[in-house]
Amino acid sequence: MPLIAVYPGTFDPITNGHTDLVDRGVKIFDKVIIAVAENPTKNTLFSITERISFIEKIFHDNTKVEIYSLNKLLVQFAKDHNATVILRGLRAVSDFEYEVQLASMNRSMEPNIESVFMSPAEKYGFLSSSIIKDIAKHDGDLNKFVHIDVLEALKKKLR
């Protein structure tokens, strides 16, 4: 049975920190499913279609990566896709408490699904989509933090 991980997030937009985690995840898991959260309560800069499109461009040649929208409970999504692992990134100690809380809740709902935490590469440890959007709003240089298609879309969207 293949070992499948779900990597959930809003990815608004996807950063090189996110892609680093996926690239490292496919070394461990047979498949990594990127679950792009629709989350209508969040005021996203990019639509679900745009966010999925960015991710598809970035991972177009990686057969171990699949991308779907997420509009249900994460554990149900994982079960629907035969995933037994939820992959989460931890940038700092401040992420830890929240992530452990989520992992405990997910485990209480579905004991057969484990959460695995990975830290990003050191050079991306401080990145977040919020920081990226803020830098983009102020015309900062984001070349080494996001894919070129994301960079162009940010410039266009925030003009």
PDB file of C-alpha atoms in Angstrom, residues 83-153:
ATOM      1  CA  ALA A  83      -3.797   9.124   2.751  1.00  0.00           C
ATOM      2  CA  THR A  84      -2.527   8.078   6.161  1.00  0.00           C
ATOM      3  CA  VAL A  85      -0.357  11.127   6.837  1.00  0.00           C
ATOM      4  CA  ILE A  86      -1.024  14.836   7.176  1.00  0.00           C
ATOM      5  CA  LEU A  87       2.130  16.790   6.374  1.00  0.00           C
ATOM      6  CA  ARG A  88       2.544  20.134   8.107  1.00  0.00           C
ATOM      7  CA  GLY A  89       5.322  22.690   8.169  1.00  0.00           C
ATOM      8  CA  LEU A  90       6.658  24.240  11.359  1.00  0.00           C
ATOM      9  CA  ARG A  91       8.567  27.478  10.868  1.00  0.00           C
ATOM     10  CA  ALA A  92       8.964  28.529  14.473  1.00  0.00           C
ATOM     11  CA  VAL A  93       8.056  27.586  18.010  1.00  0.00           C
ATOM     12  CA  SER A  94       5.007  29.834  17.645  1.00  0.00           C
ATOM     13  CA  ASP A  95       3.568  27.389  15.055  1.00  0.00           C
ATOM     14  CA  PHE A  96       4.048  24.392  17.320  1.00  0.00           C
ATOM     15  CA  GLU A  97       1.220  24.852  19.827  1.00  0.00           C
ATOM     16  CA  TYR A  98      -1.417  25.439  17.154  1.00  0.00           C
ATOM     17  CA  GLU A  99      -0.197  22.555  14.992  1.00  0.00           C
ATOM     18  CA  VAL A 100      -0.128  20.099  17.906  1.00  0.00           C
ATOM     19  CA  GLN A 101      -3.674  21.145  18.777  1.00  0.00           C
ATOM     20  CA  LEU A 102      -4.802  20.467  15.181  1.00  0.00           C
ATOM     21  CA  ALA A 103      -2.949  17.148  15.098  1.00  0.00           C
ATOM     22  CA  SER A 104      -4.599  16.040  18.336  1.00  0.00           C
ATOM     23  CA  MET A 105      -8.052  16.969  17.056  1.00  0.00           C
ATOM     24  CA  ASN A 106      -7.446  15.178  13.749  1.00  0.00           C
ATOM     25  CA  ARG A 107      -6.183  12.087  15.566  1.00  0.00           C
ATOM     26  CA  SER A 108      -9.252  12.077  17.821  1.00  0.00           C
ATOM     27  CA  MET A 109     -11.488  12.087  14.728  1.00  0.00           C
ATOM     28  CA  GLU A 110      -9.406   9.614  12.733  1.00  0.00           C
ATOM     29  CA  PRO A 111      -6.837   7.575  14.720  1.00  0.00           C
ATOM     30  CA  ASN A 112      -5.410   5.948  11.567  1.00  0.00           C
ATOM     31  CA  ILE A 113      -4.133   9.240  10.181  1.00  0.00           C
ATOM     32  CA  GLU A 114      -0.866  10.568  11.619  1.00  0.00           C
ATOM     33  CA  SER A 115       0.479  14.106  11.473  1.00  0.00           C
ATOM     34  CA  VAL A 116       4.098  14.594  10.452  1.00  0.00           C
ATOM     35  CA  PHE A 117       5.841  17.916  11.000  1.00  0.00           C
ATOM     36  CA  MET A 118       8.753  19.151   8.922  1.00  0.00           C
ATOM     37  CA  SER A 119      10.712  22.332   9.302  1.00  0.00           C
ATOM     38  CA  PRO A 120      11.471  24.280   6.131  1.00  0.00           C
ATOM     39  CA  ALA A 121      14.979  24.724   4.831  1.00  0.00           C
ATOM     40  CA  GLU A 122      16.746  27.376   6.877  1.00  0.00           C
ATOM     41  CA  LYS A 123      16.663  29.887   4.031  1.00  0.00           C
ATOM     42  CA  TYR A 124      12.823  29.713   3.995  1.00  0.00           C
ATOM     43  CA  GLY A 125      12.179  29.409   7.728  1.00  0.00           C
ATOM     44  CA  PHE A 126      10.850  32.956   8.017  1.00  0.00           C
ATOM     45  CA  LEU A 127       8.607  32.915   4.922  1.00  0.00           C
ATOM     46  CA  SER A 128       4.846  33.107   5.028  1.00  0.00           C
ATOM     47  CA  SER A 129       2.264  33.989   2.416  1.00  0.00           C
ATOM     48  CA  SER A 130       1.268  37.031   4.495  1.00  0.00           C
ATOM     49  CA  ILE A 131       4.835  38.344   4.545  1.00  0.00           C
ATOM     50  CA  ILE A 132       5.140  37.740   0.795  1.00  0.00           C
ATOM     51  CA  LYS A 133       1.955  39.742   0.105  1.00  0.00           C
ATOM     52  CA  ASP A 134       3.149  42.572   2.337  1.00  0.00           C
ATOM     53  CA  ILE A 135       6.527  42.766   0.598  1.00  0.00           C
ATOM     54  CA  ALA A 136       4.790  42.648  -2.795  1.00  0.00           C
ATOM     55  CA  LYS A 137       2.475  45.531  -1.787  1.00  0.00           C
ATOM     56  CA  HIS A 138       5.564  47.619  -1.090  1.00  0.00           C
ATOM     57  CA  ASP A 139       7.310  46.620  -4.316  1.00  0.00           C
ATOM     58  CA  GLY A 140      10.015  44.576  -2.581  1.00  0.00           C
ATOM     59  CA  ASP A 141      12.200  42.005  -4.312  1.00  0.00           C
ATOM     60  CA  LEU A 142      10.646  38.541  -4.054  1.00  0.00           C
ATOM     61  CA  ASN A 143      12.653  36.719  -6.742  1.00  0.00           C
ATOM     62  CA  LYS A 144      14.201  34.187  -4.377  1.00  0.00           C
ATOM     63  CA  PHE A 145      11.022  33.567  -2.359  1.00  0.00           C
ATOM     64  CA  VAL A 146       8.334  32.699  -4.934  1.00  0.00           C
ATOM     65  CA  HIS A 147       8.044  31.061  -8.348  1.00  0.00           C
ATOM     66  CA  ILE A 148       8.261  33.484 -11.303  1.00  0.00           C
ATOM     67  CA  ASP A 149       4.569  32.955 -12.212  1.00  0.00           C
ATOM     68  CA  VAL A 150       3.538  33.833  -8.651  1.00  0.00           C
ATOM     69  CA  LEU A 151       5.790  36.893  -8.733  1.00  0.00           C
ATOM     70  CA  GLU A 152       4.232  38.146 -11.976  1.00  0.00           C
ATOM     71  CA  ALA A 153       0.704  37.520 -10.686  1.00  0.00           C
TER      72      ALA A 153
END
